[in-house]
CSV table of N, CA and C in Angstrom, one decimal:
chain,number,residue,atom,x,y,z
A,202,UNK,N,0.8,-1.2,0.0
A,202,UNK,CA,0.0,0.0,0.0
A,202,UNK,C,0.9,1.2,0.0
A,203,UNK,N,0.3,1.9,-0.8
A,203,UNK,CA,1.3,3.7,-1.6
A,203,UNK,C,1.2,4.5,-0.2
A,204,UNK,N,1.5,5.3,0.2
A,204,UNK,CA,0.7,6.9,0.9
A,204,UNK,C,-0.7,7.2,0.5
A,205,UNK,N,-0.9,7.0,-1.1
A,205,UNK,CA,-1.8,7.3,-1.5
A,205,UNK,C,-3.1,6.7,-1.2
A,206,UNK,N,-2.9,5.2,-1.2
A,206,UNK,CA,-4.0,4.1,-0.9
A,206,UNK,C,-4.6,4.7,0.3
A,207,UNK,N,-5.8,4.2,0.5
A,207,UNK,CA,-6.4,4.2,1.5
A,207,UNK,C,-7.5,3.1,1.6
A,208,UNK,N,-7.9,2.6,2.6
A,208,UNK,CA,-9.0,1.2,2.7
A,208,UNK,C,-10.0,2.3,2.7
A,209,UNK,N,-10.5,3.2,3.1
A,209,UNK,CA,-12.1,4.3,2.6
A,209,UNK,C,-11.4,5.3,2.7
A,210,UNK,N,-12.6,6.3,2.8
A,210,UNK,CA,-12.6,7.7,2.2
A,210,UNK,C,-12.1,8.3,3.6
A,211,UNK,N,-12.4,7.7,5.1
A,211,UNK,CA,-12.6,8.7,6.3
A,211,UNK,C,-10.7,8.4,6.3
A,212,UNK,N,-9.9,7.4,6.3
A,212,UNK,CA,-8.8,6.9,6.4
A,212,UNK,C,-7.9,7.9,5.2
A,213,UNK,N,-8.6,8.0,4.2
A,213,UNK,CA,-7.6,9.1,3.0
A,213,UNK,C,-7.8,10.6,3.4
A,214,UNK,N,-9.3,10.9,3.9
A,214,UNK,CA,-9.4,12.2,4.5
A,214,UNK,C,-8.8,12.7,5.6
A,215,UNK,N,-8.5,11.8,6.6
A,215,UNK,CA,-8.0,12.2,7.9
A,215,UNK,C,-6.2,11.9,7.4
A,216,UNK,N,-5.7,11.5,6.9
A,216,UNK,CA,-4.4,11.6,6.6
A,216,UNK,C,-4.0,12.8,6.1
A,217,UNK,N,-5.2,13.4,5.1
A,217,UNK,CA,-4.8,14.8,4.1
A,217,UNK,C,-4.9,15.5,5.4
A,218,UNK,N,-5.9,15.8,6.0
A,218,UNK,CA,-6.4,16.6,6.8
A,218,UNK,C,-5.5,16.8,8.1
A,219,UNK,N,-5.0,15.5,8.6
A,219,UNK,CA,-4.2,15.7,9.7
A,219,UNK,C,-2.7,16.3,9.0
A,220,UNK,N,-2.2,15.9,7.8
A,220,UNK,CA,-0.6,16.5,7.3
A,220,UNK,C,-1.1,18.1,7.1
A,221,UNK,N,-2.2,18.5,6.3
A,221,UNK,CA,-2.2,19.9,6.2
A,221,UNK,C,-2.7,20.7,7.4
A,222,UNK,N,-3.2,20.6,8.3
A,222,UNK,CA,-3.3,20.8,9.6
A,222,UNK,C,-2.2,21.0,10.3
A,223,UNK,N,-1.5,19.9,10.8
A,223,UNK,CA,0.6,19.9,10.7
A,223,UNK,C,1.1,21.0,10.0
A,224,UNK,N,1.0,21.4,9.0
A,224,UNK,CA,1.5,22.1,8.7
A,224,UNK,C,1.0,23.8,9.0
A,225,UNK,N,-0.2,23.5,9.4
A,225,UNK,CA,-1.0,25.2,9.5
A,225,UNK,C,-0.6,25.6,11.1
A,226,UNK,N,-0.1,24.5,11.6
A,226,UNK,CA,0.4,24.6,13.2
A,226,UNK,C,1.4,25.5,13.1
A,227,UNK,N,2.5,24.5,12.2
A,227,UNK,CA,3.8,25.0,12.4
A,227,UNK,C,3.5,26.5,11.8
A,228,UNK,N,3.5,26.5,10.9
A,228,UNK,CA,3.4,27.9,10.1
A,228,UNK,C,2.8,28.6,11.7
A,229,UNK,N,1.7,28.9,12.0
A,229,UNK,CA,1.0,29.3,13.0
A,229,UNK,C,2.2,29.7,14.1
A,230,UNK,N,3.2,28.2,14.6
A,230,UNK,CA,4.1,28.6,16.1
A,230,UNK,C,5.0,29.5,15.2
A,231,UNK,N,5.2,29.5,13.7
A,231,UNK,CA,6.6,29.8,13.5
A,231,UNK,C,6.7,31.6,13.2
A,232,UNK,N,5.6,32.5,12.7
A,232,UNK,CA,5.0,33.6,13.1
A,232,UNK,C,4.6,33.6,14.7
A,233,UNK,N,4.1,33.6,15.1
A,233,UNK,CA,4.4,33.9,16.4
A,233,UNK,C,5.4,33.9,16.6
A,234,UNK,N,6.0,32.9,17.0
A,234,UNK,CA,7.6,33.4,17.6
A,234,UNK,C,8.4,34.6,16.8
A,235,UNK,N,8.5,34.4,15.7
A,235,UNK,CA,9.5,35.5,14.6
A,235,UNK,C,8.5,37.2,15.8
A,236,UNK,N,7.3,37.0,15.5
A,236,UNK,CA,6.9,38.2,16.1
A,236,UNK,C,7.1,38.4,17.6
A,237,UNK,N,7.2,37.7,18.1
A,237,UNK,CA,7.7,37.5,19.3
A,237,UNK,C,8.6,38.2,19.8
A,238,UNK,N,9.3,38.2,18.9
A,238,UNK,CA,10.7,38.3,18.7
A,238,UNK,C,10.9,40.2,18.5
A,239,UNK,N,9.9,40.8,18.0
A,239,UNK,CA,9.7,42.3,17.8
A,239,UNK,C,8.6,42.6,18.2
A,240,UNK,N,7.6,42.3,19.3
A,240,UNK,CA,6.5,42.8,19.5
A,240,UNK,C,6.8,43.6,20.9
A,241,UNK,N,6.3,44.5,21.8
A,241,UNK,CA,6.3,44.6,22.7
A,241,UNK,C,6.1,44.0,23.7
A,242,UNK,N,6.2,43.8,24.7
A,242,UNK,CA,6.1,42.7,25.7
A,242,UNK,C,5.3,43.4,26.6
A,243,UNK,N,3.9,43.8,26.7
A,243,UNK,CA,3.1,44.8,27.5
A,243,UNK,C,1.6,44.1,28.1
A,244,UNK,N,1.1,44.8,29.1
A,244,UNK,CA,0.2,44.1,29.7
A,244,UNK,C,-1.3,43.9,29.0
A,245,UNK,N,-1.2,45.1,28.1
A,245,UNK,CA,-2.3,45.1,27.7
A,245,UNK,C,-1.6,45.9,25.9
A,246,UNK,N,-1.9,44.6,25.2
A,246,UNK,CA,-1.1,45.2,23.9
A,246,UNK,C,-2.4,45.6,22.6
A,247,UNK,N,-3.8,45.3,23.4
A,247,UNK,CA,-4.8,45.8,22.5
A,247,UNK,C,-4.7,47.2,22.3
A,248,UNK,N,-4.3,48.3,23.8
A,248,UNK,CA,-4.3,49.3,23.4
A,248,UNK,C,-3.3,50.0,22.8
A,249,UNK,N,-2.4,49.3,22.1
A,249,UNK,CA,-1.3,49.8,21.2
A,249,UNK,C,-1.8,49.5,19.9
A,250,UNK,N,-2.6,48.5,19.6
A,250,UNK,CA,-2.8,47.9,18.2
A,250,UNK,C,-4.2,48.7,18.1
A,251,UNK,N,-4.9,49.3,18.7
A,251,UNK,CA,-6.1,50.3,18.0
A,251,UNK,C,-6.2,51.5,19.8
A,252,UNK,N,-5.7,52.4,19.8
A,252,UNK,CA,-5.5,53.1,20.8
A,252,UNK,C,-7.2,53.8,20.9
A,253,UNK,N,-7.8,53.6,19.5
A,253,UNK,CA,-8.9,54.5,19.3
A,253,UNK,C,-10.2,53.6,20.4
A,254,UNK,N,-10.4,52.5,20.3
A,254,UNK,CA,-11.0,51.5,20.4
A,254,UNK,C,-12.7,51.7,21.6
A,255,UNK,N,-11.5,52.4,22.9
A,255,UNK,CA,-12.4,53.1,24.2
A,255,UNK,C,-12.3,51.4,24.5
A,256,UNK,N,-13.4,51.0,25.5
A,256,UNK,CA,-13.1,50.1,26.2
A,256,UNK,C,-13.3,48.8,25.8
A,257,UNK,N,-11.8,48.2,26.2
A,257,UNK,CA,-11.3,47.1,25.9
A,257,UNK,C,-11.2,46.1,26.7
A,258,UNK,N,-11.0,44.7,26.4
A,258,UNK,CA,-10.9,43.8,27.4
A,258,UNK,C,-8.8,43.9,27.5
A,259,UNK,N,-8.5,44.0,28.5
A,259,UNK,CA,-7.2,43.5,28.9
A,259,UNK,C,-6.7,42.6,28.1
A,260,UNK,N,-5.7,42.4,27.2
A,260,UNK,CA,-4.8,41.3,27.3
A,260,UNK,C,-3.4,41.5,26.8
A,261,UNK,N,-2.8,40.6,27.1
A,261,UNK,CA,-0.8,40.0,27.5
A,261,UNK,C,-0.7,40.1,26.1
A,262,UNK,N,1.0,40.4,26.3
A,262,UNK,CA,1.6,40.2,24.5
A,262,UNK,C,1.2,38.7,24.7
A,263,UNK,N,1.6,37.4,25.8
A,263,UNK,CA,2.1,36.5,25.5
A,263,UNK,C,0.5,35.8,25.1
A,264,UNK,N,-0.7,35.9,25.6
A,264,UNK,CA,-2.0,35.1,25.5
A,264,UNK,C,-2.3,36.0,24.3
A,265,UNK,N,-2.0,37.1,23.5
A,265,UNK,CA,-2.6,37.8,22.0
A,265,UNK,C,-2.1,36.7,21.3
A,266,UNK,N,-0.3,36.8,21.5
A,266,UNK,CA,0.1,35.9,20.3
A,266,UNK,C,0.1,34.2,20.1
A,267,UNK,N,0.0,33.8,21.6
A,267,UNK,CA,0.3,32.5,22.0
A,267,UNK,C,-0.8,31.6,21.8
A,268,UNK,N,-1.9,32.1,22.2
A,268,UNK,CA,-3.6,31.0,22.8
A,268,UNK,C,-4.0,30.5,21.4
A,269,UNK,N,-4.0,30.8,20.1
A,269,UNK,CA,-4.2,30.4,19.1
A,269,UNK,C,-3.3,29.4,18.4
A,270,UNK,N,-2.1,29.3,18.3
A,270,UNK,CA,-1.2,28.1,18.1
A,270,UNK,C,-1.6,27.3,19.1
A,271,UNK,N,-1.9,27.5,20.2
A,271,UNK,CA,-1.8,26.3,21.3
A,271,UNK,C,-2.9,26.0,21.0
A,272,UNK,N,-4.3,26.3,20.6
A,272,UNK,CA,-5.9,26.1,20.2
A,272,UNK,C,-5.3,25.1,19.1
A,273,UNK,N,-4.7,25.6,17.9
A,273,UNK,CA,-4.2,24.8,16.6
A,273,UNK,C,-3.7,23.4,16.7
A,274,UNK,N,-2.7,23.7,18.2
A,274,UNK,CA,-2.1,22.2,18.5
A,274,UNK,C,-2.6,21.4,19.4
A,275,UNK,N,-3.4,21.9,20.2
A,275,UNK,CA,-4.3,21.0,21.1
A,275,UNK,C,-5.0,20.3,19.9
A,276,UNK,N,-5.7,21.0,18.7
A,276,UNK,CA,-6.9,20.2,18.3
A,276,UNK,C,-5.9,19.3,16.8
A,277,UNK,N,-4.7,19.3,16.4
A,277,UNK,CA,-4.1,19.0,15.9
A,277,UNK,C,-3.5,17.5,16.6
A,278,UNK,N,-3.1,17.3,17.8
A,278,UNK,CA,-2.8,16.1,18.6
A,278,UNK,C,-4.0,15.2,19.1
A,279,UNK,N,-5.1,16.0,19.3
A,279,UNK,CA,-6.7,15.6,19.3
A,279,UNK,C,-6.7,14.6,17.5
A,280,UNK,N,-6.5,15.2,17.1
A,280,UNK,CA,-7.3,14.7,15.9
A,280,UNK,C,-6.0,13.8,14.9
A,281,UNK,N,-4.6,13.7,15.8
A,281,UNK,CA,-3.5,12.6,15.4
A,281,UNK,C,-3.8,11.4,16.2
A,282,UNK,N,-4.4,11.7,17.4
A,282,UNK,CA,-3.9,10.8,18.4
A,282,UNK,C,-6.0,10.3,18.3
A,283,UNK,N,-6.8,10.9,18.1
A,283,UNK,CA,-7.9,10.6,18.4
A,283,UNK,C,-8.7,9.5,17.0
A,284,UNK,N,-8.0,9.5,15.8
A,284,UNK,CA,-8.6,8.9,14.7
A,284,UNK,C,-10.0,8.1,15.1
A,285,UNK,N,-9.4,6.9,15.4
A,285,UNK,CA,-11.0,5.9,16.1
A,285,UNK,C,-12.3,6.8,16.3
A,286,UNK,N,-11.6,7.6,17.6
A,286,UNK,CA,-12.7,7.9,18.1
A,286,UNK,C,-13.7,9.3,17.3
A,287,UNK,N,-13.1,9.6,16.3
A,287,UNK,CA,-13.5,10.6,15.1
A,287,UNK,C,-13.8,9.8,14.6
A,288,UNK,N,-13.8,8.4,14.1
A,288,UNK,CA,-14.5,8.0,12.9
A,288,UNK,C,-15.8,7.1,13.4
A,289,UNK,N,-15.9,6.6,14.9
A,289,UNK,CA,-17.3,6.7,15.7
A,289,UNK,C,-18.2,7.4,15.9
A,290,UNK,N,-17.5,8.8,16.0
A,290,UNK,CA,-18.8,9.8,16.0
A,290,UNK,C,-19.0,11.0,15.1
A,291,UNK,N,-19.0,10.2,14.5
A,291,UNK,CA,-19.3,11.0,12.8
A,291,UNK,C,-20.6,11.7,12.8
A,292,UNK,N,-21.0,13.1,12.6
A,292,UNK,CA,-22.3,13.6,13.1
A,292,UNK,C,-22.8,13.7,11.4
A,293,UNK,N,-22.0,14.1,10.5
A,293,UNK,CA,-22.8,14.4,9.6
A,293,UNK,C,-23.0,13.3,8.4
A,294,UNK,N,-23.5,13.0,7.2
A,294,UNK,CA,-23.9,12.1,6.7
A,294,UNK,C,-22.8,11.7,5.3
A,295,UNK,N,-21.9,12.6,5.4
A,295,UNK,CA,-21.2,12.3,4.2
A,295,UNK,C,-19.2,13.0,4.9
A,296,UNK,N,-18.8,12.4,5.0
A,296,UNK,CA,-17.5,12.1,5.3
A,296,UNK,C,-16.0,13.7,5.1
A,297,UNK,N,-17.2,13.9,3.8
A,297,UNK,CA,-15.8,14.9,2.7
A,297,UNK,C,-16.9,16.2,3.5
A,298,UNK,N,-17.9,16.2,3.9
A,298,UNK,CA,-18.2,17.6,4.2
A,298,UNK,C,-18.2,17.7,5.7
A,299,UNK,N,-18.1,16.8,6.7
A,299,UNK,CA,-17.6,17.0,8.1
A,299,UNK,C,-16.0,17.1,8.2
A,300,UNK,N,-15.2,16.8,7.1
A,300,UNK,CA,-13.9,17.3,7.2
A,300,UNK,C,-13.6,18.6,6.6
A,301,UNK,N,-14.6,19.1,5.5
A,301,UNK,CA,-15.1,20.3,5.2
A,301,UNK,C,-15.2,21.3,6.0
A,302,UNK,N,-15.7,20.8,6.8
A,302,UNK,CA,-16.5,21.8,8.0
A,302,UNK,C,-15.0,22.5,9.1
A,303,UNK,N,-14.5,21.0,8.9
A,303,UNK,CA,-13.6,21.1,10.4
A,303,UNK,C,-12.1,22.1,9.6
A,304,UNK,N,-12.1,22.1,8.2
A,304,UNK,CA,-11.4,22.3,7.3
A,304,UNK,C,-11.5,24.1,7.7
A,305,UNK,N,-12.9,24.2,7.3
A,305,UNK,CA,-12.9,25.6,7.5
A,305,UNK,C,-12.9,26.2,9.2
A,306,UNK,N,-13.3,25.8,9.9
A,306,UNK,CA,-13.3,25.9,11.1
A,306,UNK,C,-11.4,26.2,11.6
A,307,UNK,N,-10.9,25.1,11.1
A,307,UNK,CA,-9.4,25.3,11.2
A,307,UNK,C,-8.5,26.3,10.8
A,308,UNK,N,-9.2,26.3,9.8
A,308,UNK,CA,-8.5,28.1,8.7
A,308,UNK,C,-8.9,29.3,8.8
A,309,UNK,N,-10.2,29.2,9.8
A,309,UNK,CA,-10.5,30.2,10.1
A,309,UNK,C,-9.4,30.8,11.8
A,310,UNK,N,-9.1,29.6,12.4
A,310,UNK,CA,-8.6,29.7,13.6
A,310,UNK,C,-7.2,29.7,13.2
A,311,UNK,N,-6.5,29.7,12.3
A,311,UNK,CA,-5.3,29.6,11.4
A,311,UNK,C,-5.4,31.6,11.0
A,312,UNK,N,-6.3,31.9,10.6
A,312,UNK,CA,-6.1,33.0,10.2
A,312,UNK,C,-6.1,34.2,10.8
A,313,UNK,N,-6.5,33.8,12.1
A,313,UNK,CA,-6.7,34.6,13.1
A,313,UNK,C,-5.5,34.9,14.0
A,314,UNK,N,-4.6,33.4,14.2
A,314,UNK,CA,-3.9,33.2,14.5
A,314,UNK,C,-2.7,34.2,13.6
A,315,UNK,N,-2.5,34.1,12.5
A,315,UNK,CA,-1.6,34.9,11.9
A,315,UNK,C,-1.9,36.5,11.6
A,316,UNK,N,-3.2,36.7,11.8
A,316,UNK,CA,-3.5,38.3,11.4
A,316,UNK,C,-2.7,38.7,13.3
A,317,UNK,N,-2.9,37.8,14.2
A,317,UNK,CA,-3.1,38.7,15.8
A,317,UNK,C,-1.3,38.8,15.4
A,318,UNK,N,-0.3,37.8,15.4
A,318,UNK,CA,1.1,38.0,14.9
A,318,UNK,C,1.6,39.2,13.5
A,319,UNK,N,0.7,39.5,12.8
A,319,UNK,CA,1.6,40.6,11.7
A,319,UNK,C,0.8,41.5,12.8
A,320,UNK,N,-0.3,41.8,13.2
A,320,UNK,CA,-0.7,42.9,13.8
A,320,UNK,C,0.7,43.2,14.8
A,321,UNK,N,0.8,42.5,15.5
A,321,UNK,CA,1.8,42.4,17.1
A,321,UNK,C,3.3,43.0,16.2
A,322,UNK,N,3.1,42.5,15.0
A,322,UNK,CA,4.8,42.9,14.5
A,322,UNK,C,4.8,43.9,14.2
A,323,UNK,N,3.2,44.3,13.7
A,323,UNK,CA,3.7,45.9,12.7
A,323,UNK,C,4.0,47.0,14.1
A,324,UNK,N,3.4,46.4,15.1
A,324,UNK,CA,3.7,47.5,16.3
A,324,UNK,C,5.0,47.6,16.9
A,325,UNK,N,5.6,46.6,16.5
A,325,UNK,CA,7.3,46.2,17.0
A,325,UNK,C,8.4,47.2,16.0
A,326,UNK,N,7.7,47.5,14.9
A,326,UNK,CA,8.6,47.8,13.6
A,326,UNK,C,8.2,49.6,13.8
């Protein structure tokens, strides 16, 4: 059996899905840190990134930049180490669109993850 093979469709889906996932992590820790690396280190870095805003919730350089890769890799080791128990409790009726779902759900939490890091950097530069 290839890489490519698969015995069904949930076994070829969760291999694509968990490698490009892997990969939306690292990209994810690897911005963060690079910004990391030039962001301010302040208690509350919302009110540098929109000073106009008026009232804001508090938060850390390290939970702006950090809580979203760790979101990425929690649900990335969930869904390496959890296989079985994802393909038991399958909610929706067709296979390609519950990995669809989790697809966009992920890139949405991927993109948020890298807009909070260029934000954090342009304030460093």
């Amino acid at each position: 059996m290839t890489f490519d093979d698969a015995r069904d469709d949930f076994s070829r889906l969760h291999r694509v899905f968990t490698f490009h996932l892997g990969v939306g992590v690292a990209l994810a820790w690897m911005t963060a840190l690079y910004s990391a690396c030039y962001a301010p280190w302040v208690r509350n870095i919302r009110a540098l990134i929109d000073p106009a805003g008026g009232t804001q919730t508090v938060e850390s350089t390290w939970s702006f930049l950090f809580v979203l890769p760790v979101v990425l890799t929690i649900a990335w080791l969930s869904l390496f180490f959890g296989r079985e128990i994802l393909r038991r409790s399958q909610t929706l009726p067709n296979v390609a669109l519950e990995f669809a779902a989790a697809a966009a759900v992920a890139f949405g939490v991927f993109y948020l993850s890298i807009d909070r890091a260029v934000a954090a950097l342009y304030i460093g530069l």
